[in-house]
CSV table of C-alpha atoms and ligand atoms in Angstrom, one decimal:
chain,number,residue,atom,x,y,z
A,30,UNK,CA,40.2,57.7,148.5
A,31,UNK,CA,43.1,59.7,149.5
A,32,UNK,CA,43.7,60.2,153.1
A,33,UNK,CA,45.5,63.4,154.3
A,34,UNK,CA,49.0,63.8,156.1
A,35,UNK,CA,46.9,65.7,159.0
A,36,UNK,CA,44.9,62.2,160.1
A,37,UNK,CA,46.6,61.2,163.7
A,38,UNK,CA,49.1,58.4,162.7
A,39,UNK,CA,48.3,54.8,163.3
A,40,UNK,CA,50.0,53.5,166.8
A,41,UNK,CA,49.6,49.8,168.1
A,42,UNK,CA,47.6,51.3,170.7
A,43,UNK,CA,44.9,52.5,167.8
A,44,UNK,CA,44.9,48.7,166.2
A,45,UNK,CA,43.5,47.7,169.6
A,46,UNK,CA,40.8,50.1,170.0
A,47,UNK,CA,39.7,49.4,166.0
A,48,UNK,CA,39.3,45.6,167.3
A,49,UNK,CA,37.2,46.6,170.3
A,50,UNK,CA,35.1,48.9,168.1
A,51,UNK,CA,35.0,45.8,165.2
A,52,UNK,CA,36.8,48.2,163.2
A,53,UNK,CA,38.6,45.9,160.6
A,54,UNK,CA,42.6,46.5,159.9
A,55,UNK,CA,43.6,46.8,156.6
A,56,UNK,CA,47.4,46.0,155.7
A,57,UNK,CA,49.7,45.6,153.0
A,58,UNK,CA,53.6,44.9,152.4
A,59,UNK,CA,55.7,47.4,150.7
A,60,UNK,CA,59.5,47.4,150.3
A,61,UNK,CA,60.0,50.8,148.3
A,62,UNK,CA,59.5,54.8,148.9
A,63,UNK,CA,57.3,55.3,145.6
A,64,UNK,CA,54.9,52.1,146.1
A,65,UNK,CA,54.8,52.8,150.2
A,66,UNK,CA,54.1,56.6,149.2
A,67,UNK,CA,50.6,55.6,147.2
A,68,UNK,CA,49.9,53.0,150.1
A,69,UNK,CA,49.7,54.9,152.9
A,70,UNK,CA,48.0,57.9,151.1
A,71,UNK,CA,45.2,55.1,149.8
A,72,UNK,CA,44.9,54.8,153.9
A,73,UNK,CA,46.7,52.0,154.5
A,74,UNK,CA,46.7,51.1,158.4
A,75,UNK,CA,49.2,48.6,158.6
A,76,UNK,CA,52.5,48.9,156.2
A,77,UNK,CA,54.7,45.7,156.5
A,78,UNK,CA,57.8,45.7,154.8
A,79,UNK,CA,57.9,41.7,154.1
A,80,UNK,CA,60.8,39.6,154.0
A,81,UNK,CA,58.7,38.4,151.0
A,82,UNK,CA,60.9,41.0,149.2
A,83,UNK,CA,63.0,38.5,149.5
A,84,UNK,CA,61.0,36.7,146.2
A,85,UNK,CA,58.8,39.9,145.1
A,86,UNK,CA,62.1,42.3,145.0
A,87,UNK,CA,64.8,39.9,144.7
A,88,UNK,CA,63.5,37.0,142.9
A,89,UNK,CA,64.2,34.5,145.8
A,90,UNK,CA,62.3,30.9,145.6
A,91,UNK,CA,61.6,31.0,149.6
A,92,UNK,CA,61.8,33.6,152.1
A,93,UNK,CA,65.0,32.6,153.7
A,94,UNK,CA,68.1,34.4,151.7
A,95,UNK,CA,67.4,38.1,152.8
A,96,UNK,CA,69.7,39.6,154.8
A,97,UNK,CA,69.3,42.4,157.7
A,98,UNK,CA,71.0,44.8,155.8
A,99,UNK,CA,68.8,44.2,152.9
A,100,UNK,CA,65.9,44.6,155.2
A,101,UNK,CA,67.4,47.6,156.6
A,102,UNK,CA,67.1,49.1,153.4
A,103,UNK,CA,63.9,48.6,152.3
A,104,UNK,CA,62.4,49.5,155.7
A,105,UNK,CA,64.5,53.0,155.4
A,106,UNK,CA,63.0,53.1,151.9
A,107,UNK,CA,59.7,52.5,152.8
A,108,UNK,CA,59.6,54.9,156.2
A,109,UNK,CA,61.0,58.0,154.4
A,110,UNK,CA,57.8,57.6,152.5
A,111,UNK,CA,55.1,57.0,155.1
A,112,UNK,CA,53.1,59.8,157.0
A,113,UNK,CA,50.1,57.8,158.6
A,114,UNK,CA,50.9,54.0,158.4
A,115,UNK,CA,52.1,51.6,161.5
A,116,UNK,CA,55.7,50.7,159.9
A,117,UNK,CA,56.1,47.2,160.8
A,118,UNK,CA,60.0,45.2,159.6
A,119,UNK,CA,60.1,41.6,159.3
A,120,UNK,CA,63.3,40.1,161.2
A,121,UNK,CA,64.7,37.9,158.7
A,122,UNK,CA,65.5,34.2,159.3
A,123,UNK,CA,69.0,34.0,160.6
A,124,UNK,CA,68.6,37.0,162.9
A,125,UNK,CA,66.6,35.6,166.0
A,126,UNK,CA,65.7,32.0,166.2
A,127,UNK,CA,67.8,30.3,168.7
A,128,UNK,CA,69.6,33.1,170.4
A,129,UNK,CA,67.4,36.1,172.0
A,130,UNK,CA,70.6,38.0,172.1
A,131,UNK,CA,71.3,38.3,168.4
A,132,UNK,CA,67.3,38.3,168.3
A,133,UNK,CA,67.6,41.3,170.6
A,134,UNK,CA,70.7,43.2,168.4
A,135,UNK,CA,68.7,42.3,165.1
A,136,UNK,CA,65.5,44.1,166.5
A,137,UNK,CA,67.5,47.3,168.1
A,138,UNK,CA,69.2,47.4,164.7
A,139,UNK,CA,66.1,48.1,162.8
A,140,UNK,CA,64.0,50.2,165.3
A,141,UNK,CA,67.5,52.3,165.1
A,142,UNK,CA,68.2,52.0,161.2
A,143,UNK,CA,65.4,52.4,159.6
A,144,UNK,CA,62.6,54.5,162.7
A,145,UNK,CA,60.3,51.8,161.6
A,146,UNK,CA,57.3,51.3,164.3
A,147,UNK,CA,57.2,47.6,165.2
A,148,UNK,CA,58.9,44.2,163.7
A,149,UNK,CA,57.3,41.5,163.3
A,150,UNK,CA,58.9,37.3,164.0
A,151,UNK,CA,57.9,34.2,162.5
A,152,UNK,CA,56.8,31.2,165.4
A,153,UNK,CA,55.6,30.9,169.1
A,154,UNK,CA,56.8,28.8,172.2
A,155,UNK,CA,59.7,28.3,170.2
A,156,UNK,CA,61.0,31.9,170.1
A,157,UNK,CA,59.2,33.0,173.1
A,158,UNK,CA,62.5,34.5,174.8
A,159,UNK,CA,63.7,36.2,171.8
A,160,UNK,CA,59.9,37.5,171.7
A,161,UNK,CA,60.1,38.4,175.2
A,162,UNK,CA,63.7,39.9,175.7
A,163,UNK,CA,62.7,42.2,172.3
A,164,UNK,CA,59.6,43.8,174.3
A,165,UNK,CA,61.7,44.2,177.4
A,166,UNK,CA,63.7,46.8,175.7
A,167,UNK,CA,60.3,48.8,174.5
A,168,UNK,CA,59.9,47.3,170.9
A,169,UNK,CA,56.9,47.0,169.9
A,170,UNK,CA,56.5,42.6,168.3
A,171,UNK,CA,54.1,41.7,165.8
A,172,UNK,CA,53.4,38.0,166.2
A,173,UNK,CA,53.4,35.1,163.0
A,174,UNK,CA,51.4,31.9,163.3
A,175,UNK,CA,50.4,29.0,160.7
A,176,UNK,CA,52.4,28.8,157.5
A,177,UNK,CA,55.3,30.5,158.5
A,178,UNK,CA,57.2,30.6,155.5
A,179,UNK,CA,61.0,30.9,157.4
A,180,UNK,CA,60.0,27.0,157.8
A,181,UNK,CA,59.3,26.3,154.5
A,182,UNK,CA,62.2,23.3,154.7
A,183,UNK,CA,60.3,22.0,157.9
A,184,UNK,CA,56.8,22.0,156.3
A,185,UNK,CA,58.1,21.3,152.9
A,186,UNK,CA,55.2,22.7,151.4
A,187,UNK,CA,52.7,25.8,151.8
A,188,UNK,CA,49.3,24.0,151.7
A,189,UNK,CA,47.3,25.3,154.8
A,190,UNK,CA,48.4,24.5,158.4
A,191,UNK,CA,46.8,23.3,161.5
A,192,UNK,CA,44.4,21.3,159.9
A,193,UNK,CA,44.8,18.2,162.4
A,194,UNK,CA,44.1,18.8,166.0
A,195,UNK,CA,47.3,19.2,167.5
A,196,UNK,CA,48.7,21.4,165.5
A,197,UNK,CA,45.6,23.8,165.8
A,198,UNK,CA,45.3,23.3,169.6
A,199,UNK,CA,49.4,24.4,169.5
A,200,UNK,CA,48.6,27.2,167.5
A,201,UNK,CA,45.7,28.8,170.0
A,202,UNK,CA,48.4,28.2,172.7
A,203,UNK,CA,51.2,30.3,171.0
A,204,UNK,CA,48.6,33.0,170.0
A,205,UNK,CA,47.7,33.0,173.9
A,206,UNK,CA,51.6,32.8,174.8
A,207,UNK,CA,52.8,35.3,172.1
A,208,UNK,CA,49.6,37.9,173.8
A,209,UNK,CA,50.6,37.2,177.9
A,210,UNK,CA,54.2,37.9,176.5
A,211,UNK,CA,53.1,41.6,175.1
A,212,UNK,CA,53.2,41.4,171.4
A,213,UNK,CA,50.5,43.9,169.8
A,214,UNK,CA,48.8,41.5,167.0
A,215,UNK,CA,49.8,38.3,165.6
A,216,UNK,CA,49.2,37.8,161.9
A,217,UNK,CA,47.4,33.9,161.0
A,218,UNK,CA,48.9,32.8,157.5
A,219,UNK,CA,46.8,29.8,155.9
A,220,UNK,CA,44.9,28.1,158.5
A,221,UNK,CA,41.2,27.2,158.9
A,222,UNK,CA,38.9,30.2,158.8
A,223,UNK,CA,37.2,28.6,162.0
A,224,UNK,CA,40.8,28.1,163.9
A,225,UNK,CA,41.6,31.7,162.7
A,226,UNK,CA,37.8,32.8,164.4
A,227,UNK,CA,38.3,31.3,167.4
A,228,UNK,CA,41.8,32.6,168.0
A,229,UNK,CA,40.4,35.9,167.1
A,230,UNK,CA,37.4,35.6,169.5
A,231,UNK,CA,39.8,34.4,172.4
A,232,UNK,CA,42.5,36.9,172.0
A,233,UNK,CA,42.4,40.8,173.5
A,234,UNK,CA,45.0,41.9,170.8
A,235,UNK,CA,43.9,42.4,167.0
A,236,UNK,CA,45.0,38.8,164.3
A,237,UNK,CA,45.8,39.9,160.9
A,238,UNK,CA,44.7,37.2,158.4
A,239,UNK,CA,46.2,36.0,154.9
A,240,UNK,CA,44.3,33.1,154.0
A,241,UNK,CA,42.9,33.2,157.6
A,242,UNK,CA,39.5,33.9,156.4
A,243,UNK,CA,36.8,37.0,157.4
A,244,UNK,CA,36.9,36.4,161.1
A,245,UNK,CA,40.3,37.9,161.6
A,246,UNK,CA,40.2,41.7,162.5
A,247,UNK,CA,42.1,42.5,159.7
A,248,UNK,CA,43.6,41.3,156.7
A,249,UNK,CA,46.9,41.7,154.6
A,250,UNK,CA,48.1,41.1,151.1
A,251,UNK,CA,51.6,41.3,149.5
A,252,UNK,CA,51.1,44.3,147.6
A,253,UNK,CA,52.8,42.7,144.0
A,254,UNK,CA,50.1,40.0,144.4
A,255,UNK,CA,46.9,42.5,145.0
A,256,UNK,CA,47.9,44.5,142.1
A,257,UNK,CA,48.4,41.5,139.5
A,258,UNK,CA,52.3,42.4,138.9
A,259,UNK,CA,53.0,38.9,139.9
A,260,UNK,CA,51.2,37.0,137.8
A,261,UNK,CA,52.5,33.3,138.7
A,262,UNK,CA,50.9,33.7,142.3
A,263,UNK,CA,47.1,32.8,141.8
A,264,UNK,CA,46.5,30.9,145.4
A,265,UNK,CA,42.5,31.0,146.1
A,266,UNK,CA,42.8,33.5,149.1
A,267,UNK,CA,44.6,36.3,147.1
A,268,UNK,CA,41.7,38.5,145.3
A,269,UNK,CA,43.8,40.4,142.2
A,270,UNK,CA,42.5,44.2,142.5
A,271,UNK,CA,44.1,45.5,139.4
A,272,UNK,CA,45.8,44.0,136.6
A,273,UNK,CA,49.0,45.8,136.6
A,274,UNK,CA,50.8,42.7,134.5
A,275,UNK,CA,49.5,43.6,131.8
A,276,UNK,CA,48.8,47.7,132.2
A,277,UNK,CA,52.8,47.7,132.3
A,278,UNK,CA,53.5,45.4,129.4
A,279,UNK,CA,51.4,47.1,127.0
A,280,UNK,CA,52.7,50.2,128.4
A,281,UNK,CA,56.5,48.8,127.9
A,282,UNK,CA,55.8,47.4,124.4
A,283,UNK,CA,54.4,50.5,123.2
A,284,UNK,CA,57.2,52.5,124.5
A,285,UNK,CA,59.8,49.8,122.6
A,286,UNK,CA,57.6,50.4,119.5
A,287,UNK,CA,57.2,54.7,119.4
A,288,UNK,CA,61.0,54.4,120.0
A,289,UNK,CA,61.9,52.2,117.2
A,290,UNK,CA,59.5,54.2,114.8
A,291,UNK,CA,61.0,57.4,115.8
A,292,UNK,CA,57.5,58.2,117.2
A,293,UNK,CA,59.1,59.4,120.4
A,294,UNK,CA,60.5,61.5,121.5
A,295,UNK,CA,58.5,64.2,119.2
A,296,UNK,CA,58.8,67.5,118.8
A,297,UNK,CA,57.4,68.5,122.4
A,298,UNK,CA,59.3,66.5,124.0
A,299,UNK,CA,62.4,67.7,123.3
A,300,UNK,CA,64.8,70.7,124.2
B,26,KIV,O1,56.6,38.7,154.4
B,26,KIV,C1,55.4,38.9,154.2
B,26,KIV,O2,54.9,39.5,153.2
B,26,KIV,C2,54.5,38.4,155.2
B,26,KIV,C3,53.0,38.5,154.9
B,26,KIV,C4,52.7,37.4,153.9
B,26,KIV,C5,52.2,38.4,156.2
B,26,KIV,O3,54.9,37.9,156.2
């Protein structure tokens, strides 16, 4: 399917309606113009530029390294490409936790940087006032609940969250805080498919799952993982629609081999 540049651009305001029409919400990540180009012509809603380009794109083990500036640039990268997606940035760790004033500057620096749409912040209660002082000044918050992988070092591992009762019951609470407070959709990363229903059913604004299970109204991927590029990655909510591992291997081998063999570049192909 390609989708064309004249179809009315996804807004926040659009994600709601598709959840009161049961419309599901399809997002990805991407972090560069060519991959973000194909994305949102395949009719993406939902473009995230991850701070899991902080392992996909970088090489990273966790989350945690990228800077701003790095961000900054993939979100320009990614924008300049995109006709019809909502643009949402990740803030990286380091730019809002514990201070809504730097949380505040991080947020005005990427909405100015890079004419994303949105960002999007890792955690509830906890960062309510960053959450809160970001929306005052008209920017539009994306919310992150469950395995929030800025925490990794807290957690210490990402096997699925809120599995015991408190930590579920905290998590419907912050979904319910992070909507009173204004933020558009809230993304639930590895929990229970039944938590992530019931948060979905009690919430006005849309939850994006990853490992969330089918009651979310809608559902996102890192885009390396969907298309099989990143073959180390195999956990059992991430369904592999392509193989692109080994499409590009065979292609990069055979290149290697028509150049050693003089094969190419032939005749045509030259000057
Ligand atoms: O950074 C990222 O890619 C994310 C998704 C996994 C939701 O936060």
């Amino acid at each position: 399917m390609s989708v064309e540049s004249s179809v009315r651009p996804v807004t926040t305001l659009r994600l709601t309606e598709m959840k009161q029409r049961g419309e599901k919400i399809a997002m990805l990540t991407s972090y560069d113009f060519s991959m973000a180009k194909i994305v949102d012509n395949a009719g993406i809603d939902v473009i995230l530029v991850g701070d899991s380009a902080a392992n996909v794109m970088a090489g990273y083990e966790s989350t945690l390294p990228i800077t701003l500036d790095a961000m900054i640039y993939h979100a320009r990268s990614v924008v300049r490409a995109v006709k019809r997606a909502l643009v949402v940035v990740d803030l990286p760790f380091g730019t809002y936790q514990g201070n809504s004033k730097t949380a505040l500057d991080s947020a005005i620096r990427i909405m100015k940087e890079t004419e994303a749409d949105a960002i999007k912040m890792e955690g509830g209660e906890e960062i309510l006032e960053s959450v809160q002082r970001i929306l005052s000044a008209g920017i539009p918050v994306m919310g992150h609940l469950g395995l929030t992988p800025q925490s990794i070092h807290k957690f210490g591992t990402y096997s699925v969250r809120a599995k015991e009762e408190a930590e579920a019951e905290k998590l419907v609470r912050d979904a319910h805080l992070l909507e009173e407070a204004g933020c558009f959709a809230v993304v639930l990363e590895k929990i229970p498919a039944a938590l992530a229903t019931r948060v979905s059913q009690e919430l006005n604004i849309p939850t994006i799952g990853i490992g969330a299970g089918a009651g979310c109204d809608g559902q996102v991927l890192v885009i390396h993982d969907m298309l099989g590029i990143n073959k180390g990655f195999s956990p059992r909510f991430l369904r592999r629609y392509a193989d692109l591992h080994t499409v590009m291997t065979d292609a990069v081998s055979q290149y290697v081999e028509d150049v050693k063999s003089l094969d190419f570049p032939n005749e045509k192909e030259q000057y």
